mmCIF file of C-alpha atoms and ligand atoms in Angstrom:
data_model
loop_
_atom_site.group_PDB
_atom_site.id
_atom_site.type_symbol
_atom_site.label_atom_id
_atom_site.label_comp_id
_atom_site.label_asym_id
_atom_site.label_seq_id
_atom_site.Cartn_x
_atom_site.Cartn_y
_atom_site.Cartn_z
ATOM 1 C CA MET R 1 17.101 19.707 27.301
ATOM 2 C CA LEU R 2 15.566 17.323 24.806
ATOM 3 C CA SER R 3 12.021 16.107 24.506
ATOM 4 C CA GLN R 4 12.140 13.130 26.860
ATOM 5 C CA LYS R 5 9.266 11.521 25.009
ATOM 6 C CA MET R 6 11.082 11.662 21.665
ATOM 7 C CA LEU R 7 14.399 10.639 23.205
ATOM 8 C CA GLU R 8 12.775 7.558 24.671
ATOM 9 C CA LEU R 9 11.059 6.712 21.360
ATOM 10 C CA GLY R 10 14.298 7.115 19.415
ATOM 11 C CA LYS R 11 16.355 5.036 21.826
ATOM 12 C CA LYS R 12 13.891 2.217 22.151
ATOM 13 C CA SER R 13 13.666 0.805 18.648
ATOM 14 C CA SER R 14 10.894 -1.644 17.822
ATOM 15 C CA VAL R 15 11.479 -5.289 18.663
ATOM 16 C CA ILE R 16 11.074 -6.101 14.942
ATOM 17 C CA ARG R 17 13.941 -3.779 14.039
ATOM 18 C CA GLU R 18 16.052 -5.264 16.857
ATOM 19 C CA ILE R 19 15.557 -8.782 15.512
ATOM 20 C CA PHE R 20 16.214 -7.635 11.972
ATOM 21 C CA GLU R 21 19.512 -6.062 13.101
ATOM 22 C CA TYR R 22 20.458 -9.252 14.960
ATOM 23 C CA GLY R 23 19.727 -11.132 11.720
ATOM 24 C CA ARG R 24 21.974 -8.812 9.732
ATOM 25 C CA VAL R 25 24.912 -9.561 12.037
ATOM 26 C CA ARG R 26 24.149 -13.287 12.174
ATOM 27 C CA LYS R 27 23.946 -13.530 8.355
ATOM 28 C CA ALA R 28 27.393 -11.926 8.091
ATOM 29 C CA GLU R 29 28.704 -14.543 10.551
ATOM 30 C CA ILE R 30 27.214 -17.747 9.137
ATOM 31 C CA GLY R 31 25.922 -16.848 5.658
ATOM 32 C CA VAL R 32 22.628 -15.416 4.459
ATOM 33 C CA GLU R 33 21.319 -18.808 3.396
ATOM 34 C CA ASN R 34 21.723 -20.201 6.919
ATOM 35 C CA VAL R 35 19.516 -17.704 8.749
ATOM 36 C CA PHE R 36 15.745 -18.190 8.524
ATOM 37 C CA ASP R 37 14.757 -14.584 8.908
ATOM 38 C CA PHE R 38 10.986 -14.122 9.221
ATOM 39 C CA SER R 39 11.248 -10.770 11.001
ATOM 40 C CA LEU R 40 10.460 -7.982 8.572
ATOM 41 C CA GLY R 41 7.486 -7.235 6.299
ATOM 42 C CA ASN R 42 9.626 -6.137 3.385
ATOM 43 C CA PRO R 43 8.021 -7.396 0.138
ATOM 44 C CA SER R 44 10.145 -10.097 -1.526
ATOM 45 C CA VAL R 45 8.358 -9.799 -4.870
ATOM 46 C CA PRO R 46 9.612 -7.078 -7.224
ATOM 47 C CA ALA R 47 7.409 -4.176 -8.279
ATOM 48 C CA PRO R 48 5.516 -4.903 -11.506
ATOM 49 C CA GLN R 49 7.450 -4.170 -14.703
ATOM 50 C CA LYS R 50 4.875 -1.509 -15.510
ATOM 51 C CA VAL R 51 6.096 0.562 -12.527
ATOM 52 C CA THR R 52 9.666 0.524 -13.837
ATOM 53 C CA ASP R 53 8.528 1.313 -17.388
ATOM 54 C CA VAL R 54 6.386 4.244 -16.273
ATOM 55 C CA MET R 55 9.168 5.612 -14.061
ATOM 56 C CA ASN R 56 11.698 5.367 -16.899
ATOM 57 C CA ARG R 57 9.352 7.116 -19.298
ATOM 58 C CA LEU R 58 8.536 9.859 -16.787
ATOM 59 C CA ILE R 59 12.226 10.431 -16.076
ATOM 60 C CA ALA R 60 13.009 10.624 -19.795
ATOM 61 C CA GLU R 61 10.084 12.778 -20.847
ATOM 62 C CA THR R 62 8.981 15.022 -17.986
ATOM 63 C CA PRO R 63 10.485 18.514 -17.657
ATOM 64 C CA ALA R 64 12.744 18.564 -14.598
ATOM 65 C CA GLU R 65 10.824 21.354 -12.864
ATOM 66 C CA VAL R 66 7.709 19.154 -12.955
ATOM 67 C CA LEU R 67 9.392 15.801 -12.354
ATOM 68 C CA HIS R 68 11.362 16.995 -9.348
ATOM 69 C CA GLY R 69 9.230 19.983 -8.416
ATOM 70 C CA TYR R 70 6.762 20.444 -5.586
ATOM 71 C CA THR R 71 3.198 19.424 -6.271
ATOM 72 C CA SER R 72 0.400 21.187 -4.415
ATOM 73 C CA GLY R 73 0.373 20.382 -0.672
ATOM 74 C CA PRO R 74 -2.260 17.603 -0.801
ATOM 75 C CA GLY R 75 -0.777 16.213 -4.015
ATOM 76 C CA ASP R 76 -1.060 16.688 -7.775
ATOM 77 C CA LEU R 77 -4.673 17.273 -8.799
ATOM 78 C CA LYS R 78 -4.500 14.973 -11.840
ATOM 79 C CA VAL R 79 -3.112 12.175 -9.675
ATOM 80 C CA ARG R 80 -5.826 12.672 -7.045
ATOM 81 C CA THR R 81 -8.475 12.747 -9.786
ATOM 82 C CA ALA R 82 -7.200 9.455 -11.197
ATOM 83 C CA ILE R 83 -7.296 7.891 -7.724
ATOM 84 C CA ALA R 84 -10.831 9.175 -7.062
ATOM 85 C CA GLU R 85 -12.043 7.744 -10.391
ATOM 86 C CA ASN R 86 -10.362 4.445 -9.594
ATOM 87 C CA ILE R 87 -12.014 4.257 -6.151
ATOM 88 C CA LYS R 88 -15.426 4.930 -7.740
ATOM 89 C CA THR R 89 -14.957 2.194 -10.330
ATOM 90 C CA LYS R 90 -13.467 -0.404 -8.015
ATOM 91 C CA PHE R 91 -15.681 0.051 -4.977
ATOM 92 C CA GLN R 92 -18.845 1.767 -6.238
ATOM 93 C CA VAL R 93 -18.606 4.559 -3.679
ATOM 94 C CA GLU R 94 -18.515 8.307 -4.195
ATOM 95 C CA ALA R 95 -15.042 9.845 -4.258
ATOM 96 C CA THR R 96 -13.658 13.224 -5.199
ATOM 97 C CA PRO R 97 -10.079 14.466 -5.638
ATOM 98 C CA GLY R 98 -10.911 17.244 -3.162
ATOM 99 C CA LEU R 99 -11.019 14.636 -0.404
ATOM 100 C CA ILE R 100 -7.814 12.800 -1.297
ATOM 101 C CA TYR R 101 -4.498 13.697 0.315
ATOM 102 C CA MET R 102 -1.281 12.132 -1.026
ATOM 103 C CA THR R 103 1.106 10.881 1.660
ATOM 104 C CA CYS R 104 4.425 9.141 2.271
ATOM 105 C CA GLY R 105 2.759 5.756 2.832
ATOM 106 C CA ALA R 106 0.288 4.386 5.365
ATOM 107 C CA ALA R 107 2.377 5.497 8.346
ATOM 108 C CA ALA R 108 2.025 9.114 7.266
ATOM 109 C CA SER R 109 -1.640 8.581 6.332
ATOM 110 C CA LEU R 110 -2.406 7.320 9.829
ATOM 111 C CA THR R 111 -0.415 10.004 11.630
ATOM 112 C CA ILE R 112 -2.065 12.762 9.611
ATOM 113 C CA ALA R 113 -5.583 11.348 9.990
ATOM 114 C CA LEU R 114 -5.127 10.915 13.751
ATOM 115 C CA ASN R 115 -3.716 14.400 14.190
ATOM 116 C CA ALA R 116 -6.593 15.816 12.160
ATOM 117 C CA ILE R 117 -9.227 14.460 14.536
ATOM 118 C CA ALA R 118 -7.739 13.743 17.956
ATOM 119 C CA GLU R 119 -7.348 16.015 20.945
ATOM 120 C CA GLU R 120 -6.164 15.525 24.543
ATOM 121 C CA GLY R 121 -8.629 13.314 26.380
ATOM 122 C CA ASP R 122 -9.773 11.447 23.271
ATOM 123 C CA GLU R 123 -9.466 7.686 23.013
ATOM 124 C CA VAL R 124 -8.583 5.689 19.915
ATOM 125 C CA ILE R 125 -9.371 1.979 19.796
ATOM 126 C CA ALA R 126 -7.327 -0.590 17.881
ATOM 127 C CA PHE R 127 -7.965 -4.312 17.753
ATOM 128 C CA ALA R 128 -5.229 -6.505 19.215
ATOM 129 C CA PRO R 129 -3.139 -7.908 17.675
ATOM 130 C CA PHE R 130 -2.197 -4.580 16.096
ATOM 131 C CA PHE R 131 0.654 -2.991 14.149
ATOM 132 C CA PRO R 132 2.861 -1.742 17.059
ATOM 133 C CA GLU R 133 3.341 1.733 15.582
ATOM 134 C CA TYR R 134 -0.370 2.446 16.172
ATOM 135 C CA ARG R 135 0.417 3.087 19.814
ATOM 136 C CA VAL R 136 3.126 5.597 18.869
ATOM 137 C CA PHE R 137 0.943 7.354 16.279
ATOM 138 C CA VAL R 138 -2.096 7.581 18.559
ATOM 139 C CA GLU R 139 -0.143 8.825 21.567
ATOM 140 C CA GLN R 140 1.675 11.372 19.411
ATOM 141 C CA SER R 141 -1.709 12.794 18.398
ATOM 142 C CA GLY R 142 -2.490 13.424 22.072
ATOM 143 C CA ALA R 143 -5.118 10.700 22.349
ATOM 144 C CA LYS R 144 -5.085 7.639 24.599
ATOM 145 C CA PHE R 145 -4.408 4.317 22.886
ATOM 146 C CA VAL R 146 -7.051 1.715 23.779
ATOM 147 C CA PRO R 147 -6.261 -1.829 22.616
ATOM 148 C CA VAL R 148 -9.225 -4.200 22.422
ATOM 149 C CA SER R 149 -8.338 -7.888 22.253
ATOM 150 C CA CYS R 150 -9.760 -10.050 19.495
ATOM 151 C CA LYS R 151 -11.137 -13.535 20.173
ATOM 152 C CA ASN R 152 -8.204 -15.769 20.981
ATOM 153 C CA ASP R 153 -9.161 -18.680 18.723
ATOM 154 C CA ASP R 154 -9.647 -16.876 15.388
ATOM 155 C CA LEU R 155 -8.440 -13.316 16.138
ATOM 156 C CA GLN R 156 -11.700 -11.822 14.907
ATOM 157 C CA ILE R 157 -13.440 -8.866 16.582
ATOM 158 C CA ASP R 158 -14.827 -9.598 20.054
ATOM 159 C CA PHE R 159 -17.956 -7.445 19.880
ATOM 160 C CA ASP R 160 -18.827 -7.753 23.581
ATOM 161 C CA LEU R 161 -15.423 -6.474 24.564
ATOM 162 C CA LEU R 162 -15.520 -3.770 21.899
ATOM 163 C CA GLU R 163 -18.872 -2.498 23.095
ATOM 164 C CA LYS R 164 -17.597 -2.299 26.669
ATOM 165 C CA SER R 165 -14.504 -0.406 25.493
ATOM 166 C CA ILE R 166 -16.345 2.374 23.660
ATOM 167 C CA THR R 167 -16.805 5.397 25.923
ATOM 168 C CA PRO R 168 -17.982 8.979 25.461
ATOM 169 C CA ASN R 169 -14.296 9.789 24.829
ATOM 170 C CA THR R 170 -13.894 7.371 21.920
ATOM 171 C CA LYS R 171 -12.861 9.406 18.893
ATOM 172 C CA ALA R 172 -11.899 6.677 16.463
ATOM 173 C CA VAL R 173 -11.512 2.976 15.846
ATOM 174 C CA ILE R 174 -8.697 1.662 13.647
ATOM 175 C CA ILE R 175 -9.411 -1.390 11.515
ATOM 176 C CA ASN R 176 -6.695 -3.222 9.567
ATOM 177 C CA SER R 177 -7.846 -5.957 7.202
ATOM 178 C CA PRO R 178 -5.974 -7.991 6.008
ATOM 179 C CA ASN R 179 -4.185 -7.670 9.301
ATOM 180 C CA ASN R 180 -0.578 -7.260 10.274
ATOM 181 C CA PRO R 181 0.462 -9.357 12.258
ATOM 182 C CA SER R 182 -2.169 -12.116 11.916
ATOM 183 C CA GLY R 183 -3.100 -12.095 8.204
ATOM 184 C CA VAL R 184 -6.761 -12.293 9.269
ATOM 185 C CA ILE R 185 -9.450 -10.625 7.123
ATOM 186 C CA VAL R 186 -12.500 -9.135 8.854
ATOM 187 C CA PRO R 187 -15.527 -10.727 7.151
ATOM 188 C CA GLU R 188 -18.173 -8.480 5.625
ATOM 189 C CA LYS R 189 -20.753 -9.537 8.230
ATOM 190 C CA ASP R 190 -18.473 -8.250 11.000
ATOM 191 C CA VAL R 191 -17.892 -4.972 9.158
ATOM 192 C CA ILE R 192 -21.685 -4.543 8.975
ATOM 193 C CA LYS R 193 -21.943 -5.317 12.694
ATOM 194 C CA LEU R 194 -19.119 -2.899 13.497
ATOM 195 C CA ALA R 195 -20.766 -0.111 11.490
ATOM 196 C CA ALA R 196 -24.092 -0.737 13.270
ATOM 197 C CA LEU R 197 -22.440 -0.631 16.706
ATOM 198 C CA LEU R 198 -20.557 2.585 15.936
ATOM 199 C CA ASN R 199 -23.713 4.220 14.544
ATOM 200 C CA GLU R 200 -25.550 3.256 17.719
ATOM 201 C CA LYS R 201 -22.769 4.673 19.909
ATOM 202 C CA GLN R 202 -22.623 7.886 17.853
ATOM 203 C CA LYS R 203 -26.319 8.353 18.517
ATOM 204 C CA GLU R 204 -26.012 7.495 22.193
ATOM 205 C CA TYR R 205 -23.152 9.942 22.784
ATOM 206 C CA GLY R 206 -24.269 12.575 20.247
ATOM 207 C CA LYS R 207 -20.868 12.761 18.565
ATOM 208 C CA GLU R 208 -18.872 11.348 15.657
ATOM 209 C CA ILE R 209 -16.810 8.216 16.038
ATOM 210 C CA PHE R 210 -14.443 7.837 13.083
ATOM 211 C CA LEU R 211 -13.522 4.522 11.548
ATOM 212 C CA ILE R 212 -9.984 4.554 10.152
ATOM 213 C CA SER R 213 -9.268 1.763 7.705
ATOM 214 C CA ASP R 214 -5.549 1.093 7.475
ATOM 215 C CA GLU R 215 -5.178 -0.941 4.322
ATOM 216 C CA PRO R 216 -1.682 -1.488 2.965
ATOM 217 C CA TYR R 217 -2.539 -5.159 2.390
ATOM 218 C CA ARG R 218 -5.893 -4.750 0.570
ATOM 219 C CA GLU R 219 -4.706 -6.559 -2.566
ATOM 220 C CA LEU R 220 -2.862 -9.353 -0.745
ATOM 221 C CA VAL R 221 -5.735 -11.824 -0.400
ATOM 222 C CA PHE R 222 -5.492 -15.582 -1.008
ATOM 223 C CA THR R 223 -8.928 -16.937 -0.280
ATOM 224 C CA GLY R 224 -10.985 -15.039 -2.840
ATOM 225 C CA GLU R 225 -12.716 -13.407 0.132
ATOM 226 C CA LYS R 226 -14.026 -9.908 -0.422
ATOM 227 C CA VAL R 227 -12.271 -7.301 1.690
ATOM 228 C CA ALA R 228 -15.070 -4.907 2.627
ATOM 229 C CA TYR R 229 -14.425 -1.325 1.522
ATOM 230 C CA ILE R 230 -15.161 0.565 4.721
ATOM 231 C CA PRO R 231 -16.655 3.780 3.194
ATOM 232 C CA ALA R 232 -19.353 1.598 1.591
ATOM 233 C CA TYR R 233 -20.482 0.535 5.075
ATOM 234 C CA TYR R 234 -19.838 3.456 7.399
ATOM 235 C CA ASP R 235 -20.206 7.184 6.789
ATOM 236 C CA ASN R 236 -17.544 8.663 9.056
ATOM 237 C CA SER R 237 -14.656 6.742 7.571
ATOM 238 C CA PHE R 238 -11.109 7.380 6.425
ATOM 239 C CA VAL R 239 -9.099 5.076 4.182
ATOM 240 C CA CYS R 240 -5.346 5.137 4.846
ATOM 241 C CA TYR R 241 -3.900 3.487 1.782
ATOM 242 C CA SER R 242 -0.333 2.664 0.773
ATOM 243 C CA TYR R 243 1.464 1.274 -2.268
ATOM 244 C CA SER R 244 4.244 -0.187 -0.084
ATOM 245 C CA LYS R 245 3.016 -3.767 -0.243
ATOM 246 C CA ALA R 246 0.567 -3.960 -3.165
ATOM 247 C CA LEU R 247 3.123 -2.528 -5.596
ATOM 248 C CA SER R 248 6.202 -3.599 -3.576
ATOM 249 C CA LEU R 249 7.345 0.020 -3.182
ATOM 250 C CA PRO R 250 7.942 0.401 0.586
ATOM 251 C CA GLY R 251 11.057 2.521 0.167
ATOM 252 C CA GLU R 252 9.389 4.951 -2.206
ATOM 253 C CA ARG R 253 7.004 6.189 0.499
ATOM 254 C CA ILE R 254 3.756 6.722 -1.323
ATOM 255 C CA GLY R 255 0.111 6.371 -0.314
ATOM 256 C CA TYR R 256 -2.931 8.522 0.374
ATOM 257 C CA ILE R 257 -5.761 9.388 2.742
ATOM 258 C CA PHE R 258 -9.296 9.230 1.404
ATOM 259 C CA VAL R 259 -11.904 11.099 3.427
ATOM 260 C CA SER R 260 -15.275 9.591 2.637
ATOM 261 C CA PRO R 261 -17.667 12.199 1.141
ATOM 262 C CA THR R 262 -20.336 10.663 3.384
ATOM 263 C CA MET R 263 -18.418 11.866 6.421
ATOM 264 C CA LYS R 264 -20.106 14.594 8.465
ATOM 265 C CA ASP R 265 -18.569 17.969 7.517
ATOM 266 C CA SER R 266 -16.194 16.191 5.155
ATOM 267 C CA SER R 267 -14.697 19.369 3.710
ATOM 268 C CA ASP R 268 -13.810 20.634 7.197
ATOM 269 C CA VAL R 269 -12.362 17.236 8.052
ATOM 270 C CA PHE R 270 -10.295 17.428 4.870
ATOM 271 C CA ALA R 271 -9.152 20.938 5.835
ATOM 272 C CA ALA R 272 -8.031 19.470 9.184
ATOM 273 C CA VAL R 273 -6.183 16.723 7.269
ATOM 274 C CA CYS R 274 -4.394 19.440 5.254
ATOM 275 C CA GLY R 275 -3.649 21.264 8.508
ATOM 276 C CA ALA R 276 -2.247 18.130 10.138
ATOM 277 C CA GLY R 277 -0.158 17.410 7.028
ATOM 278 C CA ARG R 278 1.165 20.941 7.201
ATOM 279 C CA ALA R 279 1.906 20.832 10.941
ATOM 280 C CA LEU R 280 3.712 17.507 10.630
ATOM 281 C CA GLY R 281 5.649 18.593 7.535
ATOM 282 C CA TYR R 282 3.929 15.973 5.371
ATOM 283 C CA VAL R 283 3.146 18.102 2.319
ATOM 284 C CA CYS R 284 3.838 17.328 -1.365
ATOM 285 C CA ALA R 285 4.391 13.575 -1.292
ATOM 286 C CA PRO R 286 7.234 12.508 -3.664
ATOM 287 C CA SER R 287 6.314 13.850 -7.131
ATOM 288 C CA LEU R 288 7.831 11.094 -9.270
ATOM 289 C CA MET R 289 6.026 8.477 -7.218
ATOM 290 C CA GLN R 290 2.701 10.322 -7.356
ATOM 291 C CA TYR R 291 2.906 10.425 -11.167
ATOM 292 C CA THR R 292 4.055 6.807 -11.344
ATOM 293 C CA ILE R 293 1.321 5.254 -9.231
ATOM 294 C CA SER R 294 -1.375 7.271 -11.008
ATOM 295 C CA GLU R 295 -0.607 5.158 -14.092
ATOM 296 C CA CYS R 296 -0.459 1.873 -12.173
ATOM 297 C CA LEU R 297 -3.706 1.992 -10.216
ATOM 298 C CA ASN R 298 -4.879 -1.372 -11.506
ATOM 299 C CA ASN R 299 -1.531 -3.129 -11.141
ATOM 300 C CA THR R 300 -0.383 -5.332 -8.271
ATOM 301 C CA ALA R 301 2.876 -7.152 -7.563
ATOM 302 C CA ASP R 302 2.745 -10.908 -8.215
ATOM 303 C CA VAL R 303 1.075 -12.057 -4.999
ATOM 304 C CA SER R 304 0.992 -15.695 -6.125
ATOM 305 C CA VAL R 305 4.475 -16.017 -4.609
ATOM 306 C CA TYR R 306 3.099 -15.142 -1.157
ATOM 307 C CA GLU R 307 0.224 -17.518 -1.726
ATOM 308 C CA GLU R 308 2.641 -20.372 -2.392
ATOM 309 C CA ASN R 309 4.774 -19.421 0.621
ATOM 310 C CA ARG R 310 1.695 -19.364 2.811
ATOM 311 C CA LYS R 311 0.649 -22.820 1.689
ATOM 312 C CA ILE R 312 4.070 -24.405 2.232
ATOM 313 C CA LEU R 313 4.559 -22.763 5.617
ATOM 314 C CA TYR R 314 1.041 -23.379 6.930
ATOM 315 C CA GLU R 315 1.008 -27.031 5.895
ATOM 316 C CA GLY R 316 4.591 -27.602 7.036
ATOM 317 C CA LEU R 317 4.036 -26.069 10.494
ATOM 318 C CA THR R 318 0.696 -27.727 11.174
ATOM 319 C CA ASP R 319 2.128 -31.107 10.070
ATOM 320 C CA ILE R 320 4.905 -30.714 12.621
ATOM 321 C CA GLY R 321 2.326 -29.956 15.323
ATOM 322 C CA TYR R 322 2.315 -26.150 15.631
ATOM 323 C CA THR R 323 -0.965 -24.304 16.152
ATOM 324 C CA VAL R 324 -1.299 -21.688 13.445
ATOM 325 C CA ILE R 325 -3.971 -19.047 12.808
ATOM 326 C CA LYS R 326 -4.563 -19.612 9.108
ATOM 327 C CA PRO R 327 -3.996 -16.281 7.374
ATOM 328 C CA ASP R 328 -6.383 -15.151 4.636
ATOM 329 C CA GLY R 329 -4.191 -12.339 3.413
ATOM 330 C CA ALA R 330 -1.156 -10.046 3.900
ATOM 331 C CA PHE R 331 2.108 -11.992 4.242
ATOM 332 C CA TYR R 332 2.147 -12.749 7.946
ATOM 333 C CA MET R 333 1.367 -15.845 9.957
ATOM 334 C CA PHE R 334 0.585 -15.984 13.680
ATOM 335 C CA VAL R 335 1.839 -19.128 15.361
ATOM 336 C CA LYS R 336 1.190 -20.176 18.978
ATOM 337 C CA SER R 337 4.319 -20.016 21.063
ATOM 338 C CA LEU R 338 5.394 -23.370 22.504
ATOM 339 C CA GLU R 339 5.702 -21.766 25.933
ATOM 340 C CA GLU R 340 3.695 -19.060 27.638
ATOM 341 C CA ASP R 341 6.368 -16.406 27.273
ATOM 342 C CA ALA R 342 6.722 -15.762 23.529
ATOM 343 C CA TYR R 343 9.930 -13.834 24.151
ATOM 344 C CA LYS R 344 11.562 -16.961 25.631
ATOM 345 C CA PHE R 345 10.258 -18.959 22.675
ATOM 346 C CA TYR R 346 11.814 -16.434 20.299
ATOM 347 C CA GLU R 347 15.148 -16.732 22.134
ATOM 348 C CA ARG R 348 15.064 -20.526 21.897
ATOM 349 C CA ALA R 349 14.126 -20.404 18.203
ATOM 350 C CA LYS R 350 17.265 -18.320 17.605
ATOM 351 C CA LYS R 351 19.357 -21.380 18.530
ATOM 352 C CA PHE R 352 17.948 -22.972 15.360
ATOM 353 C CA GLU R 353 18.626 -19.794 13.353
ATOM 354 C CA LEU R 354 14.904 -19.041 13.209
ATOM 355 C CA LEU R 355 14.089 -15.348 13.594
ATOM 356 C CA LEU R 356 10.478 -14.957 14.712
ATOM 357 C CA VAL R 357 8.837 -11.917 16.275
ATOM 358 C CA PRO R 358 7.314 -12.392 19.763
ATOM 359 C CA SER R 359 3.772 -11.079 19.811
ATOM 360 C CA ASP R 360 3.826 -9.007 23.018
ATOM 361 C CA ASP R 361 4.345 -5.718 21.151
ATOM 362 C CA PHE R 362 1.348 -6.585 18.963
ATOM 363 C CA GLY R 363 -0.749 -6.520 22.145
ATOM 364 C CA CYS R 364 -1.472 -10.235 22.025
ATOM 365 C CA PRO R 365 0.961 -12.334 24.091
ATOM 366 C CA GLY R 366 1.614 -16.016 23.493
ATOM 367 C CA PHE R 367 2.275 -16.021 19.741
ATOM 368 C CA VAL R 368 5.082 -15.299 17.297
ATOM 369 C CA ARG R 369 4.691 -13.559 13.951
ATOM 370 C CA LEU R 370 6.311 -14.935 10.837
ATOM 371 C CA ALA R 371 6.671 -12.567 7.878
ATOM 372 C CA TYR R 372 6.718 -15.018 4.961
ATOM 373 C CA CYS R 373 7.555 -12.435 2.303
ATOM 374 C CA VAL R 374 10.847 -14.287 1.851
ATOM 375 C CA ASP R 375 12.375 -16.623 -0.698
ATOM 376 C CA THR R 376 10.246 -19.762 -1.172
ATOM 377 C CA ASP R 377 13.338 -21.952 -0.986
ATOM 378 C CA LEU R 378 14.212 -20.482 2.419
ATOM 379 C CA ILE R 379 10.739 -21.417 3.680
ATOM 380 C CA LYS R 380 11.186 -25.004 2.489
ATOM 381 C CA ARG R 381 14.597 -25.246 4.137
ATOM 382 C CA SER R 382 13.337 -23.641 7.364
ATOM 383 C CA LEU R 383 10.856 -26.460 8.059
ATOM 384 C CA ASN R 384 13.597 -28.719 9.338
ATOM 385 C CA ALA R 385 14.667 -26.047 11.824
ATOM 386 C CA PHE R 386 11.040 -25.670 12.945
ATOM 387 C CA LYS R 387 10.889 -29.435 13.462
ATOM 388 C CA GLU R 388 14.079 -29.416 15.533
ATOM 389 C CA LEU R 389 12.706 -26.559 17.628
ATOM 390 C CA TYR R 390 9.451 -28.447 18.197
ATOM 391 C CA GLU R 391 11.319 -31.602 19.221
ATOM 392 C CA ASP R 392 13.599 -29.610 21.500
ATOM 393 C CA TYR R 393 10.482 -28.594 23.457
ATOM 394 C CA LYS R 394 9.146 -32.127 23.489
ATOM 395 C CA ASN R 395 12.396 -33.330 25.037
ATOM 396 C CA ASP R 396 12.115 -30.896 27.974
HETATM 397 N N1 PLP N 401 0.025 -0.235 8.732
HETATM 398 C C1 PLP N 401 0.352 -1.530 8.773
HETATM 399 C C2 PLP N 401 -0.658 -2.494 9.289
HETATM 400 C C3 PLP N 401 1.605 -1.960 8.342
HETATM 401 O O1 PLP N 401 1.905 -3.264 8.402
HETATM 402 C C4 PLP N 401 2.532 -1.002 7.865
HETATM 403 C C5 PLP N 401 3.871 -1.414 7.439
HETATM 404 O O2 PLP N 401 4.328 -2.504 7.575
HETATM 405 C C6 PLP N 401 2.138 0.333 7.835
HETATM 406 C C7 PLP N 401 0.885 0.692 8.276
HETATM 407 C C8 PLP N 401 3.063 1.381 7.318
HETATM 408 O O3 PLP N 401 3.157 1.253 5.935
HETATM 409 P P1 PLP N 401 3.916 2.251 4.982
HETATM 410 O O4 PLP N 401 5.165 1.603 4.546
HETATM 411 O O5 PLP N 401 3.010 2.450 3.842
HETATM 412 O O6 PLP N 401 4.143 3.512 5.745
#
């Protein structure tokens, strides 16, 4: 007998993956250039040259037993020290290598952090729209997933709803800014308000409520807006960081968890992080990648390409008549579906070779997500298909 829960998870792949697979088949049938595939958040910009140079040098110069050997469970101490120093310099907060745990990307960071803190009966809040895997990660930790809708017009935090959703069982709140799928950035004033509300609720219930900042898109910002660094605003915070998008290294699986030193009993929390990493088999993140990123902490992939894509797509779609939530960062755009059921809209868009992701799995029906980390030329050529789709609806 198998675990029915795992069997179900394995059989039911995410809708994004399903669309991506459909796209793969369709591209083979009619040619890659004829499918406008906006399904997957796979960075289209190459990793900075520095990453390649550092990797080449490390491969050439590092003794094999170090290069390909295990590091300590939470990661190489020199790497964690470099990251801690970098956090201190960039964000003016305290950081120590003893509270940094190297991971295989943000997915692992989140799973470990959640498993470190959550128990049966706990509740974990995420703002909708949310990255669909949050539900899987939270439920796997034993906690109940509690989505809290954002305001429908700008997809910012609805504080009234949030306050009503916090209960004595709330163990954590996940914040993701810039956001996947909307590209929205939570403004500093809202982060301050969120911290104040959580502090108030901690006092009221006499317990810790953790704030988990999932930030693979921290560096992908186009408006010059400051993305608040959560540990500077709230004591009981975790940062779940990843180099997948900022350095365009999603396949290399590298990131980290930072436990804020201001967290209550931070060394015990870190011990629980190490325990969760151990229990889940997430020890010794890839050595070569740990060493590589430690020398590239101030580098970022060329995000100007995404900025240009965003401009062309936003202006093109709004000119046609679509309602678009203007993204401040990441490489996603949330567009209002032209009919109530976004899944039907997605199906109709397919007739024009447009692959868009219906928003239901993001916990926010009535939209589609466009991942615009694609070739700029494809975006330009896609606008005609978007126009045809729009007119098709008008002719109903
Ligand atoms: N969190 C969000 C919001 C994401 O969009 C993603 C990936 O797309 C992840 C976490 C997982 O990232 P990683 O590749 O670092 O595991």
